[in-house]
Amino acid sequence: MRVTWQALWHEVTVAARGVARAWAGPCRERDLAAQAVKAALAAWLAWAVAGWWLHAPMAFVAPWVAVVLVESTVFRSIAHGLQQLAAIAAGTVVATAVALPLRDSMAAMAVVLPLAMLLGQWRRLGSQGIYAATGALFVLTGGSVTVATSAARLAEALFGAVVGIAVNALVRPPLYLRDSRAVLKDATEEAHDILRDVAEGLTEGRWDAEEAGARHERALRLRRLVEQARSSVEWSRESLRGNLRRRRTGAGPPPGKGYDDALLVLDYAAVHTAGVTRTVLEAATADRAAPRPHPELAHRYAEFLRRTAHALRLYSHSRFGDESDGHEDRLRAAVARLRATLDDLRRHLVGGTRDDPDELATYGALLAQAHRLADQLVVSGT
Protein backbone atom coordinates (compact mmCIF):
# COMPACT_ATOMS: atom_id res chain seq x y z
CA MET A 1 0.00 0.00 0.00
CA ARG A 2 2.83 2.35 0.86
CA VAL A 3 4.54 1.65 -2.46
CA THR A 4 1.28 2.37 -4.29
CA TRP A 5 0.87 5.72 -2.55
CA GLN A 6 4.50 6.61 -3.29
CA ALA A 7 4.01 5.79 -6.96
CA LEU A 8 0.79 7.83 -7.03
CA TRP A 9 2.50 10.76 -5.31
CA HIS A 10 5.33 10.58 -7.84
CA GLU A 11 2.85 10.72 -10.73
CA VAL A 12 1.06 13.68 -9.13
CA THR A 13 4.39 15.47 -8.64
CA VAL A 14 5.41 14.88 -12.26
CA ALA A 15 2.04 16.17 -13.45
CA ALA A 16 2.34 19.25 -11.24
CA ARG A 17 5.77 20.01 -12.66
CA GLY A 18 4.39 19.66 -16.16
CA VAL A 19 1.60 22.13 -15.34
CA ALA A 20 4.16 24.55 -13.88
CA ARG A 21 6.32 24.34 -17.02
CA ALA A 22 3.29 24.87 -19.26
CA TRP A 23 2.30 27.92 -17.21
CA ALA A 24 5.83 29.35 -17.17
CA GLY A 25 6.48 29.45 -20.90
CA PRO A 26 6.58 27.65 -24.26
CA CYS A 27 7.35 23.97 -23.83
CA ARG A 28 6.20 20.52 -24.87
CA GLU A 29 3.65 20.42 -22.03
CA ARG A 30 2.05 23.65 -23.24
CA ASP A 31 1.86 22.26 -26.78
CA LEU A 32 0.12 19.11 -25.49
CA ALA A 33 -2.35 21.18 -23.46
CA ALA A 34 -3.12 23.34 -26.49
CA GLN A 35 -3.76 20.27 -28.66
CA ALA A 36 -6.12 18.84 -26.02
CA VAL A 37 -8.13 22.06 -25.87
CA LYS A 38 -8.26 22.22 -29.67
CA ALA A 39 -9.54 18.64 -29.90
CA ALA A 40 -12.32 19.47 -27.44
CA LEU A 41 -13.16 22.62 -29.41
CA ALA A 42 -13.33 20.68 -32.68
CA ALA A 43 -15.66 18.09 -31.16
CA TRP A 44 -17.88 20.82 -29.67
CA LEU A 45 -18.17 22.68 -32.97
CA ALA A 46 -18.94 19.51 -34.92
CA TRP A 47 -21.64 18.47 -32.46
CA ALA A 48 -23.11 21.97 -32.31
CA VAL A 49 -23.73 21.90 -36.05
CA ALA A 50 -24.47 18.22 -36.73
CA GLY A 51 -26.31 17.36 -33.53
CA TRP A 52 -27.77 20.53 -32.01
CA TRP A 53 -28.56 22.48 -35.19
CA LEU A 54 -29.11 19.92 -37.97
CA HIS A 55 -30.26 16.97 -35.77
CA ALA A 56 -28.38 14.50 -37.96
CA PRO A 57 -29.47 10.85 -37.45
CA MET A 58 -26.03 9.76 -36.19
CA ALA A 59 -24.61 13.16 -35.27
CA PHE A 60 -21.96 11.65 -32.96
CA VAL A 61 -19.96 10.59 -36.04
CA ALA A 62 -19.02 14.22 -36.78
CA PRO A 63 -17.45 15.09 -33.36
CA TRP A 64 -15.86 11.65 -33.18
CA VAL A 65 -14.04 12.15 -36.50
CA ALA A 66 -13.21 15.77 -35.62
CA VAL A 67 -11.56 14.96 -32.30
CA VAL A 68 -9.30 12.21 -33.71
CA LEU A 69 -8.12 14.44 -36.57
CA VAL A 70 -6.66 17.15 -34.33
CA GLU A 71 -3.28 15.55 -34.93
CA SER A 72 0.21 16.51 -33.83
CA THR A 73 0.87 18.30 -37.15
CA VAL A 74 -1.33 19.98 -39.75
CA PHE A 75 0.10 17.81 -42.51
CA ARG A 76 -0.71 14.68 -40.53
CA SER A 77 -4.27 15.89 -39.94
CA ILE A 78 -4.79 16.32 -43.69
CA ALA A 79 -3.10 13.06 -44.68
CA HIS A 80 -4.85 10.99 -42.01
CA GLY A 81 -8.13 12.78 -42.72
CA LEU A 82 -8.05 11.74 -46.37
CA GLN A 83 -7.09 8.17 -45.46
CA GLN A 84 -9.77 7.97 -42.78
CA LEU A 85 -12.50 9.28 -45.09
CA ALA A 86 -11.45 6.79 -47.76
CA ALA A 87 -11.58 3.93 -45.24
CA ILE A 88 -14.98 4.98 -43.84
CA ALA A 89 -16.36 5.40 -47.34
CA ALA A 90 -15.10 1.97 -48.38
CA GLY A 91 -16.59 0.29 -45.33
CA THR A 92 -19.86 2.16 -45.74
CA VAL A 93 -20.22 1.26 -49.41
CA VAL A 94 -19.42 -2.43 -48.84
CA ALA A 95 -21.80 -2.67 -45.87
CA THR A 96 -24.60 -0.96 -47.79
CA ALA A 97 -24.12 -3.11 -50.88
CA VAL A 98 -24.27 -6.32 -48.82
CA ALA A 99 -27.00 -5.32 -46.34
CA LEU A 100 -29.54 -4.09 -48.90
CA PRO A 101 -30.09 -7.48 -50.63
CA LEU A 102 -29.70 -9.56 -47.45
CA ARG A 103 -32.00 -7.40 -45.29
CA ASP A 104 -30.50 -8.99 -42.16
CA SER A 105 -27.93 -7.03 -40.19
CA MET A 106 -26.54 -10.11 -38.41
CA ALA A 107 -25.94 -11.97 -41.66
CA ALA A 108 -24.59 -8.83 -43.31
CA MET A 109 -22.19 -8.28 -40.41
CA ALA A 110 -20.82 -11.83 -40.75
CA VAL A 111 -20.10 -11.19 -44.42
CA VAL A 112 -19.00 -7.54 -44.30
CA LEU A 113 -16.63 -7.41 -41.30
CA PRO A 114 -14.05 -9.90 -42.67
CA LEU A 115 -14.07 -8.00 -45.96
CA ALA A 116 -13.73 -4.67 -44.17
CA MET A 117 -10.85 -5.92 -42.03
CA LEU A 118 -9.04 -7.19 -45.13
CA LEU A 119 -9.69 -3.89 -46.88
CA GLY A 120 -8.23 -2.08 -43.87
CA GLN A 121 -4.87 -3.77 -44.51
CA TRP A 122 -4.46 -1.88 -47.80
CA ARG A 123 -1.21 0.00 -47.43
CA ARG A 124 -2.57 3.20 -48.97
CA LEU A 125 -4.94 3.55 -46.02
CA GLY A 126 -1.99 3.40 -43.61
CA SER A 127 -2.85 3.47 -39.92
CA GLN A 128 -6.40 4.58 -40.74
CA GLY A 129 -7.38 1.26 -42.34
CA ILE A 130 -9.23 0.12 -39.21
CA TYR A 131 -11.89 2.76 -39.92
CA ALA A 132 -13.15 0.65 -42.83
CA ALA A 133 -14.61 -1.77 -40.29
CA THR A 134 -15.80 1.16 -38.17
CA GLY A 135 -17.65 2.67 -41.13
CA ALA A 136 -19.29 -0.67 -41.84
CA LEU A 137 -20.41 -1.00 -38.21
CA PHE A 138 -21.94 2.48 -38.27
CA VAL A 139 -24.11 1.35 -41.18
CA LEU A 140 -25.07 -2.07 -39.84
CA THR A 141 -25.81 -1.00 -36.25
CA GLY A 142 -27.62 2.28 -36.97
CA GLY A 143 -31.06 0.88 -37.77
CA SER A 144 -32.52 0.24 -41.18
CA VAL A 145 -29.98 0.35 -43.99
CA THR A 146 -30.79 2.60 -46.93
CA VAL A 147 -28.77 4.52 -49.46
CA ALA A 148 -29.93 7.76 -47.82
CA THR A 149 -28.76 6.79 -44.30
CA SER A 150 -25.42 5.59 -45.63
CA ALA A 151 -24.96 8.87 -47.48
CA ALA A 152 -25.77 10.68 -44.22
CA ARG A 153 -22.99 8.71 -42.44
CA LEU A 154 -20.51 9.80 -45.09
CA ALA A 155 -21.65 13.42 -44.89
CA GLU A 156 -21.30 13.44 -41.09
CA ALA A 157 -17.81 11.93 -41.32
CA LEU A 158 -16.81 14.44 -43.99
CA PHE A 159 -18.08 17.36 -41.93
CA GLY A 160 -16.24 16.13 -38.82
CA ALA A 161 -13.02 15.76 -40.81
CA VAL A 162 -13.33 19.29 -42.19
CA VAL A 163 -13.90 20.70 -38.70
CA GLY A 164 -10.99 18.78 -37.15
CA ILE A 165 -8.53 19.75 -39.89
CA ALA A 166 -9.70 23.37 -39.91
CA VAL A 167 -9.35 23.77 -36.14
CA ASN A 168 -5.88 22.23 -36.17
CA ALA A 169 -4.77 24.40 -39.10
CA LEU A 170 -6.30 27.72 -37.97
CA VAL A 171 -6.12 27.64 -34.16
CA ARG A 172 -2.50 27.69 -32.97
CA PRO A 173 -1.22 25.06 -35.42
CA PRO A 174 1.60 23.09 -33.78
CA LEU A 175 5.26 23.92 -34.42
CA TYR A 176 8.19 21.84 -33.16
CA LEU A 177 11.29 23.79 -34.17
CA ARG A 178 12.01 24.60 -30.54
CA ASP A 179 12.01 20.89 -29.62
CA SER A 180 14.42 20.02 -32.45
CA ARG A 181 16.93 22.67 -31.39
CA ALA A 182 16.70 21.54 -27.77
CA VAL A 183 17.26 17.86 -28.58
CA LEU A 184 20.19 18.64 -30.88
CA LYS A 185 21.79 20.84 -28.23
CA ASP A 186 21.26 18.17 -25.56
CA ALA A 187 22.91 15.51 -27.73
CA THR A 188 25.88 17.79 -28.46
CA GLU A 189 26.29 18.67 -24.78
CA GLU A 190 26.20 14.99 -23.80
CA ALA A 191 28.91 14.19 -26.36
CA HIS A 192 30.97 17.10 -25.00
CA ASP A 193 30.62 15.92 -21.40
CA ILE A 194 31.54 12.30 -22.19
CA LEU A 195 34.66 13.28 -24.14
CA ARG A 196 35.73 15.67 -21.37
CA ASP A 197 35.30 12.94 -18.74
CA VAL A 198 37.33 10.44 -20.76
CA ALA A 199 40.05 13.06 -21.33
CA GLU A 200 40.28 13.77 -17.59
CA GLY A 201 40.53 10.05 -16.83
CA LEU A 202 43.34 9.59 -19.37
CA THR A 203 45.21 12.64 -18.08
CA GLU A 204 45.03 11.46 -14.47
CA GLY A 205 45.85 7.85 -15.37
CA ARG A 206 42.62 6.46 -13.91
CA TRP A 207 41.94 2.93 -15.19
CA ASP A 208 38.93 1.99 -13.10
CA ALA A 209 36.82 -0.61 -14.92
CA GLU A 210 33.56 0.46 -13.27
CA GLU A 211 34.10 4.11 -14.15
CA ALA A 212 35.09 3.19 -17.72
CA GLY A 213 31.99 0.99 -18.03
CA ALA A 214 29.73 3.83 -16.93
CA ARG A 215 31.25 6.12 -19.56
CA HIS A 216 30.78 3.48 -22.24
CA GLU A 217 27.11 3.08 -21.29
CA ARG A 218 26.68 6.84 -21.65
CA ALA A 219 28.33 6.69 -25.06
CA LEU A 220 25.94 3.96 -26.19
CA ARG A 221 22.97 6.01 -24.95
CA LEU A 222 24.34 8.96 -26.93
CA ARG A 223 23.59 7.04 -30.12
CA ARG A 224 19.95 6.73 -29.08
CA LEU A 225 19.89 10.44 -28.27
CA VAL A 226 21.12 11.20 -31.79
CA GLU A 227 18.32 9.05 -33.21
CA GLN A 228 15.83 11.01 -31.11
CA ALA A 229 17.27 14.22 -32.53
CA ARG A 230 16.88 12.88 -36.08
CA SER A 231 13.26 11.95 -35.39
CA SER A 232 12.62 15.39 -33.88
CA VAL A 233 14.03 17.14 -36.97
CA GLU A 234 11.78 15.09 -39.25
CA TRP A 235 8.84 15.91 -36.97
CA SER A 236 9.67 19.62 -37.20
CA ARG A 237 9.76 19.52 -40.99
CA GLU A 238 6.38 17.85 -41.07
CA SER A 239 4.89 20.37 -38.62
CA LEU A 240 5.73 23.23 -41.02
CA ARG A 241 3.98 21.70 -44.03
CA GLY A 242 0.72 23.56 -44.60
CA ASN A 243 1.16 25.44 -41.32
CA LEU A 244 -0.31 28.97 -41.37
CA ARG A 245 1.17 29.80 -37.98
CA ARG A 246 4.64 29.77 -39.52
CA ARG A 247 3.75 32.90 -41.49
CA ARG A 248 2.01 34.66 -38.61
CA THR A 249 4.80 34.09 -36.09
CA GLY A 250 7.68 34.59 -38.53
CA ALA A 251 9.05 31.13 -37.82
CA GLY A 252 12.28 30.35 -39.59
CA PRO A 253 12.63 28.06 -42.59
CA PRO A 254 12.15 24.32 -42.20
CA PRO A 255 15.11 22.45 -40.70
CA GLY A 256 17.44 22.32 -43.64
CA LYS A 257 21.07 21.60 -44.39
CA GLY A 258 22.25 23.05 -41.08
CA TYR A 259 20.21 20.48 -39.17
CA ASP A 260 21.31 17.68 -41.49
CA ASP A 261 24.94 18.71 -40.98
CA ALA A 262 24.43 18.73 -37.22
CA LEU A 263 22.97 15.23 -37.31
CA LEU A 264 25.91 14.02 -39.41
CA VAL A 265 28.39 15.57 -36.99
CA LEU A 266 26.58 14.00 -34.04
CA ASP A 267 26.61 10.62 -35.82
CA TYR A 268 30.39 10.79 -36.12
CA ALA A 269 30.67 12.06 -32.56
CA ALA A 270 28.58 9.16 -31.25
CA VAL A 271 30.60 6.57 -33.20
CA HIS A 272 33.93 8.11 -32.17
CA THR A 273 32.88 8.44 -28.53
CA ALA A 274 31.66 4.84 -28.37
CA GLY A 275 34.94 3.65 -29.90
CA VAL A 276 37.06 5.63 -27.44
CA THR A 277 35.09 4.53 -24.39
CA ARG A 278 35.11 0.90 -25.51
CA THR A 279 38.89 0.94 -25.96
CA VAL A 280 39.37 2.55 -22.53
CA LEU A 281 37.02 -0.02 -20.98
CA GLU A 282 38.91 -2.92 -22.53
CA ALA A 283 42.21 -1.47 -21.33
CA ALA A 284 40.81 -0.99 -17.82
CA THR A 285 39.52 -4.54 -17.34
CA ALA A 286 41.47 -7.04 -15.30
CA ASP A 287 42.41 -9.31 -18.21
CA ARG A 288 43.70 -6.25 -20.18
CA ALA A 289 41.98 -7.17 -23.48
CA ALA A 290 43.50 -4.02 -24.98
CA PRO A 291 46.95 -2.60 -24.24
CA ARG A 292 47.07 0.52 -22.10
CA PRO A 293 48.67 3.44 -23.87
CA HIS A 294 51.91 4.98 -22.76
CA PRO A 295 51.23 7.93 -20.40
CA GLU A 296 52.63 10.43 -22.89
CA LEU A 297 50.41 9.10 -25.66
CA ALA A 298 47.44 9.04 -23.28
CA HIS A 299 48.02 12.73 -22.48
CA ARG A 300 48.18 13.62 -26.16
CA TYR A 301 45.02 11.69 -26.92
CA ALA A 302 43.32 13.36 -23.96
CA GLU A 303 44.25 16.75 -25.40
CA PHE A 304 42.70 15.76 -28.71
CA LEU A 305 39.50 14.70 -26.90
CA ARG A 306 39.34 18.00 -25.02
CA ARG A 307 39.72 19.98 -28.22
CA THR A 308 37.09 17.81 -29.91
CA ALA A 309 34.68 18.41 -27.02
CA HIS A 310 35.33 22.15 -27.19
CA ALA A 311 34.77 22.23 -30.96
CA LEU A 312 31.50 20.31 -30.59
CA ARG A 313 30.22 22.81 -28.02
CA LEU A 314 31.16 25.75 -30.23
CA TYR A 315 29.49 24.01 -33.15
CA SER A 316 26.28 23.69 -31.12
CA HIS A 317 26.40 27.36 -30.13
CA SER A 318 27.04 28.50 -33.68
CA ARG A 319 24.18 26.46 -35.12
CA PHE A 320 21.56 26.67 -32.38
CA GLY A 321 22.59 29.63 -30.24
CA ASP A 322 23.15 33.33 -30.75
CA GLU A 323 25.22 33.61 -33.92
CA SER A 324 26.00 37.29 -33.20
CA ASP A 325 28.36 36.32 -30.38
CA GLY A 326 31.17 35.34 -32.73
CA HIS A 327 30.76 31.58 -32.27
CA GLU A 328 31.41 30.99 -35.98
CA ASP A 329 34.88 32.57 -35.81
CA ARG A 330 35.74 30.72 -32.62
CA LEU A 331 34.54 27.48 -34.20
CA ARG A 332 36.85 27.92 -37.20
CA ALA A 333 39.79 28.62 -34.89
CA ALA A 334 38.93 25.63 -32.69
CA VAL A 335 38.66 23.32 -35.70
CA ALA A 336 42.05 24.53 -36.97
CA ARG A 337 43.61 23.76 -33.57
CA LEU A 338 41.86 20.40 -33.57
CA ARG A 339 43.37 19.45 -36.92
CA ALA A 340 46.82 20.51 -35.74
CA THR A 341 46.41 18.44 -32.58
CA LEU A 342 45.26 15.47 -34.65
CA ASP A 343 48.29 15.68 -36.94
CA ASP A 344 50.58 15.84 -33.92
CA LEU A 345 48.76 12.90 -32.33
CA ARG A 346 49.09 10.81 -35.47
CA ARG A 347 52.84 11.34 -35.65
CA HIS A 348 53.40 10.40 -32.02
CA LEU A 349 51.05 7.42 -32.10
CA VAL A 350 52.74 5.93 -35.14
CA GLY A 351 56.16 6.48 -33.61
CA GLY A 352 55.17 5.21 -30.18
CA THR A 353 53.43 2.02 -31.31
CA ARG A 354 55.64 1.00 -34.22
CA ASP A 355 56.78 -2.27 -32.65
CA ASP A 356 53.42 -3.42 -31.28
CA PRO A 357 50.87 -4.67 -33.87
CA ASP A 358 48.05 -4.73 -31.29
CA GLU A 359 48.60 -1.09 -30.41
CA LEU A 360 48.80 -0.16 -34.09
CA ALA A 361 45.43 -1.84 -34.74
CA THR A 362 43.80 -0.20 -31.71
CA TYR A 363 45.02 3.31 -32.38
CA GLY A 364 44.55 2.94 -36.12
CA ALA A 365 40.82 2.48 -35.58
CA LEU A 366 40.68 5.39 -33.14
CA LEU A 367 42.61 7.64 -35.49
CA ALA A 368 40.30 6.76 -38.39
CA GLN A 369 37.26 7.79 -36.35
CA ALA A 370 39.05 10.91 -35.13
CA HIS A 371 39.89 11.94 -38.70
CA ARG A 372 36.29 11.49 -39.83
CA LEU A 373 34.96 13.58 -36.97
CA ALA A 374 37.53 16.32 -37.48
CA ASP A 375 36.90 16.36 -41.26
CA GLN A 376 33.15 16.71 -40.70
CA LEU A 377 33.68 19.56 -38.24
CA VAL A 378 35.93 21.27 -40.80
CA VAL A 379 33.29 20.98 -43.54
CA SER A 380 30.42 22.08 -41.29
CA GLY A 381 32.34 24.79 -39.53
CA THR A 382 33.36 26.65 -42.68
XYZ file of C-alpha atoms in Angstrom:
382
model
C 0.000 0.000 0.000
C 2.830 2.350 0.859
C 4.540 1.649 -2.462
C 1.275 2.371 -4.286
C 0.867 5.725 -2.549
C 4.503 6.608 -3.289
C 4.006 5.788 -6.964
C 0.793 7.830 -7.029
C 2.499 10.759 -5.312
C 5.333 10.582 -7.843
C 2.854 10.720 -10.733
C 1.061 13.683 -9.130
C 4.391 15.465 -8.638
C 5.409 14.881 -12.257
C 2.038 16.167 -13.447
C 2.338 19.255 -11.235
C 5.771 20.008 -12.655
C 4.391 19.665 -16.162
C 1.602 22.134 -15.342
C 4.156 24.546 -13.885
C 6.321 24.339 -17.016
C 3.295 24.871 -19.260
C 2.297 27.923 -17.205
C 5.833 29.352 -17.166
C 6.480 29.452 -20.903
C 6.577 27.652 -24.260
C 7.352 23.966 -23.827
C 6.198 20.519 -24.869
C 3.653 20.419 -22.030
C 2.053 23.649 -23.238
C 1.857 22.255 -26.775
C 0.118 19.110 -25.487
C -2.353 21.176 -23.462
C -3.121 23.345 -26.490
C -3.764 20.274 -28.662
C -6.122 18.837 -26.023
C -8.128 22.060 -25.866
C -8.259 22.218 -29.669
C -9.536 18.642 -29.901
C -12.316 19.469 -27.437
C -13.159 22.623 -29.408
C -13.327 20.684 -32.682
C -15.665 18.093 -31.157
C -17.882 20.818 -29.669
C -18.165 22.678 -32.968
C -18.936 19.506 -34.923
C -21.644 18.467 -32.462
C -23.112 21.969 -32.311
C -23.727 21.896 -36.054
C -24.470 18.216 -36.733
C -26.312 17.362 -33.529
C -27.766 20.526 -32.006
C -28.561 22.482 -35.188
C -29.115 19.922 -37.965
C -30.263 16.975 -35.773
C -28.379 14.497 -37.955
C -29.475 10.851 -37.450
C -26.032 9.763 -36.189
C -24.607 13.157 -35.273
C -21.964 11.652 -32.961
C -19.961 10.591 -36.043
C -19.021 14.223 -36.776
C -17.453 15.093 -33.365
C -15.863 11.646 -33.180
C -14.040 12.149 -36.496
C -13.207 15.767 -35.615
C -11.565 14.956 -32.300
C -9.303 12.214 -33.709
C -8.120 14.441 -36.570
C -6.663 17.154 -34.333
C -3.277 15.552 -34.928
C 0.212 16.510 -33.831
C 0.873 18.304 -37.147
C -1.330 19.984 -39.748
C 0.099 17.809 -42.512
C -0.705 14.680 -40.532
C -4.268 15.895 -39.945
C -4.794 16.324 -43.687
C -3.101 13.059 -44.682
C -4.846 10.992 -42.014
C -8.132 12.777 -42.722
C -8.054 11.738 -46.373
C -7.093 8.167 -45.463
C -9.767 7.967 -42.780
C -12.498 9.278 -45.091
C -11.449 6.789 -47.755
C -11.583 3.933 -45.237
C -14.978 4.976 -43.836
C -16.359 5.399 -47.338
C -15.099 1.968 -48.381
C -16.594 0.286 -45.329
C -19.864 2.163 -45.743
C -20.220 1.257 -49.415
C -19.424 -2.435 -48.835
C -21.803 -2.666 -45.869
C -24.599 -0.963 -47.785
C -24.117 -3.113 -50.879
C -24.269 -6.322 -48.822
C -27.002 -5.320 -46.339
C -29.542 -4.092 -48.899
C -30.088 -7.477 -50.633
C -29.698 -9.562 -47.453
C -32.005 -7.401 -45.291
C -30.504 -8.989 -42.164
C -27.932 -7.025 -40.190
C -26.541 -10.112 -38.411
C -25.945 -11.969 -41.657
C -24.586 -8.831 -43.305
C -22.190 -8.282 -40.412
C -20.825 -11.826 -40.750
C -20.100 -11.189 -44.419
C -18.997 -7.544 -44.305
C -16.635 -7.413 -41.302
C -14.053 -9.900 -42.669
C -14.070 -8.003 -45.961
C -13.731 -4.668 -44.167
C -10.848 -5.925 -42.029
C -9.042 -7.187 -45.126
C -9.690 -3.895 -46.879
C -8.232 -2.080 -43.872
C -4.873 -3.774 -44.514
C -4.460 -1.876 -47.799
C -1.205 0.001 -47.429
C -2.566 3.203 -48.968
C -4.935 3.546 -46.021
C -1.987 3.397 -43.612
C -2.850 3.472 -39.923
C -6.403 4.579 -40.742
C -7.383 1.264 -42.337
C -9.228 0.121 -39.211
C -11.887 2.757 -39.917
C -13.150 0.654 -42.827
C -14.608 -1.769 -40.287
C -15.799 1.158 -38.172
C -17.654 2.670 -41.128
C -19.290 -0.674 -41.835
C -20.407 -0.999 -38.210
C -21.942 2.481 -38.275
C -24.108 1.355 -41.183
C -25.070 -2.071 -39.843
C -25.814 -1.004 -36.245
C -27.618 2.276 -36.967
C -31.056 0.883 -37.768
C -32.524 0.236 -41.181
C -29.982 0.348 -43.992
C -30.792 2.603 -46.931
C -28.772 4.524 -49.456
C -29.933 7.760 -47.824
C -28.762 6.791 -44.303
C -25.416 5.587 -45.628
C -24.965 8.873 -47.480
C -25.767 10.677 -44.217
C -22.993 8.714 -42.440
C -20.505 9.801 -45.088
C -21.651 13.420 -44.893
C -21.303 13.441 -41.089
C -17.811 11.934 -41.323
C -16.812 14.439 -43.994
C -18.081 17.358 -41.932
C -16.239 16.130 -38.825
C -13.015 15.761 -40.808
C -13.330 19.290 -42.195
C -13.901 20.702 -38.696
C -10.990 18.779 -37.154
C -8.535 19.755 -39.892
C -9.697 23.374 -39.908
C -9.351 23.765 -36.137
C -5.877 22.235 -36.170
C -4.773 24.402 -39.104
C -6.303 27.717 -37.968
C -6.123 27.641 -34.161
C -2.501 27.695 -32.973
C -1.223 25.061 -35.425
C 1.604 23.089 -33.778
C 5.260 23.922 -34.424
C 8.189 21.840 -33.162
C 11.294 23.793 -34.166
C 12.007 24.600 -30.536
C 12.014 20.893 -29.625
C 14.415 20.025 -32.449
C 16.925 22.668 -31.391
C 16.705 21.542 -27.771
C 17.261 17.861 -28.583
C 20.193 18.637 -30.879
C 21.788 20.842 -28.229
C 21.261 18.165 -25.557
C 22.906 15.513 -27.734
C 25.875 17.790 -28.460
C 26.294 18.668 -24.778
C 26.202 14.993 -23.799
C 28.910 14.189 -26.362
C 30.969 17.103 -25.002
C 30.623 15.916 -21.396
C 31.544 12.299 -22.188
C 34.659 13.282 -24.144
C 35.731 15.666 -21.370
C 35.300 12.943 -18.742
C 37.333 10.444 -20.763
C 40.045 13.056 -21.331
C 40.283 13.772 -17.587
C 40.532 10.055 -16.830
C 43.344 9.587 -19.366
C 45.215 12.638 -18.083
C 45.033 11.465 -14.466
C 45.849 7.854 -15.371
C 42.615 6.457 -13.907
C 41.940 2.933 -15.188
C 38.932 1.986 -13.099
C 36.823 -0.611 -14.917
C 33.556 0.461 -13.272
C 34.099 4.112 -14.153
C 35.089 3.189 -17.719
C 31.993 0.991 -18.026
C 29.727 3.832 -16.930
C 31.248 6.117 -19.564
C 30.783 3.478 -22.242
C 27.112 3.079 -21.287
C 26.684 6.843 -21.650
C 28.329 6.687 -25.063
C 25.939 3.959 -26.189
C 22.970 6.009 -24.955
C 24.338 8.960 -26.928
C 23.594 7.035 -30.120
C 19.954 6.726 -29.080
C 19.890 10.441 -28.269
C 21.123 11.203 -31.791
C 18.319 9.052 -33.213
C 15.829 11.006 -31.106
C 17.271 14.216 -32.532
C 16.880 12.884 -36.084
C 13.258 11.945 -35.385
C 12.624 15.385 -33.882
C 14.033 17.135 -36.971
C 11.784 15.086 -39.246
C 8.836 15.913 -36.970
C 9.666 19.619 -37.205
C 9.755 19.520 -40.989
C 6.375 17.853 -41.068
C 4.891 20.370 -38.623
C 5.728 23.233 -41.020
C 3.982 21.697 -44.032
C 0.721 23.556 -44.601
C 1.156 25.440 -41.320
C -0.310 28.975 -41.371
C 1.167 29.799 -37.977
C 4.639 29.767 -39.519
C 3.749 32.900 -41.492
C 2.014 34.659 -38.614
C 4.801 34.093 -36.090
C 7.682 34.586 -38.531
C 9.051 31.134 -37.821
C 12.278 30.346 -39.590
C 12.631 28.062 -42.587
C 12.151 24.319 -42.198
C 15.107 22.449 -40.698
C 17.440 22.321 -43.644
C 21.069 21.604 -44.393
C 22.253 23.052 -41.076
C 20.206 20.484 -39.170
C 21.311 17.681 -41.491
C 24.942 18.713 -40.980
C 24.431 18.734 -37.225
C 22.971 15.232 -37.306
C 25.906 14.021 -39.413
C 28.394 15.568 -36.993
C 26.581 14.000 -34.044
C 26.608 10.624 -35.823
C 30.388 10.788 -36.116
C 30.674 12.061 -32.557
C 28.576 9.158 -31.253
C 30.602 6.567 -33.201
C 33.928 8.111 -32.170
C 32.879 8.443 -28.533
C 31.661 4.840 -28.368
C 34.939 3.649 -29.904
C 37.061 5.634 -27.440
C 35.086 4.532 -24.385
C 35.110 0.895 -25.513
C 38.892 0.943 -25.955
C 39.370 2.554 -22.534
C 37.020 -0.017 -20.980
C 38.914 -2.918 -22.527
C 42.215 -1.471 -21.331
C 40.810 -0.986 -17.816
C 39.516 -4.543 -17.341
C 41.469 -7.040 -15.301
C 42.414 -9.306 -18.214
C 43.695 -6.255 -20.178
C 41.979 -7.170 -23.482
C 43.502 -4.024 -24.982
C 46.952 -2.597 -24.243
C 47.066 0.519 -22.101
C 48.667 3.444 -23.873
C 51.913 4.981 -22.757
C 51.230 7.933 -20.397
C 52.632 10.428 -22.890
C 50.406 9.104 -25.660
C 47.441 9.038 -23.282
C 48.018 12.733 -22.480
C 48.176 13.623 -26.159
C 45.022 11.693 -26.919
C 43.316 13.363 -23.955
C 44.246 16.753 -25.402
C 42.698 15.760 -28.711
C 39.504 14.696 -26.903
C 39.344 18.004 -25.023
C 39.720 19.984 -28.225
C 37.090 17.809 -29.906
C 34.675 18.415 -27.017
C 35.330 22.152 -27.193
C 34.773 22.229 -30.958
C 31.505 20.314 -30.588
C 30.224 22.809 -28.021
C 31.159 25.755 -30.225
C 29.491 24.010 -33.147
C 26.282 23.688 -31.125
C 26.400 27.362 -30.127
C 27.045 28.502 -33.684
C 24.176 26.462 -35.124
C 21.560 26.667 -32.377
C 22.592 29.625 -30.239
C 23.153 33.331 -30.752
C 25.218 33.614 -33.921
C 26.002 37.291 -33.202
C 28.363 36.318 -30.378
C 31.171 35.335 -32.732
C 30.764 31.579 -32.272
C 31.415 30.985 -35.978
C 34.882 32.574 -35.813
C 35.742 30.721 -32.619
C 34.537 27.476 -34.199
C 36.850 27.923 -37.196
C 39.792 28.616 -34.890
C 38.927 25.626 -32.687
C 38.658 23.320 -35.699
C 42.045 24.530 -36.971
C 43.613 23.760 -33.575
C 41.858 20.403 -33.568
C 43.373 19.455 -36.924
C 46.821 20.513 -35.741
C 46.413 18.442 -32.578
C 45.262 15.466 -34.650
C 48.295 15.677 -36.941
C 50.583 15.836 -33.925
C 48.765 12.896 -32.334
C 49.086 10.809 -35.474
C 52.843 11.340 -35.655
C 53.395 10.402 -32.019
C 51.052 7.417 -32.104
C 52.744 5.934 -35.143
C 56.158 6.481 -33.610
C 55.167 5.215 -30.179
C 53.430 2.016 -31.314
C 55.638 1.002 -34.221
C 56.783 -2.274 -32.649
C 53.415 -3.425 -31.278
C 50.873 -4.670 -33.867
C 48.048 -4.729 -31.295
C 48.602 -1.095 -30.411
C 48.801 -0.164 -34.087
C 45.430 -1.840 -34.738
C 43.799 -0.201 -31.707
C 45.018 3.308 -32.381
C 44.554 2.942 -36.122
C 40.822 2.479 -35.576
C 40.678 5.391 -33.142
C 42.615 7.644 -35.492
C 40.297 6.764 -38.388
C 37.260 7.793 -36.346
C 39.046 10.906 -35.126
C 39.894 11.937 -38.697
C 36.293 11.489 -39.828
C 34.962 13.576 -36.967
C 37.530 16.320 -37.484
C 36.897 16.358 -41.261
C 33.153 16.713 -40.699
C 33.684 19.564 -38.242
C 35.932 21.271 -40.800
C 33.293 20.977 -43.542
C 30.420 22.078 -41.295
C 32.343 24.793 -39.526
C 33.365 26.653 -42.684
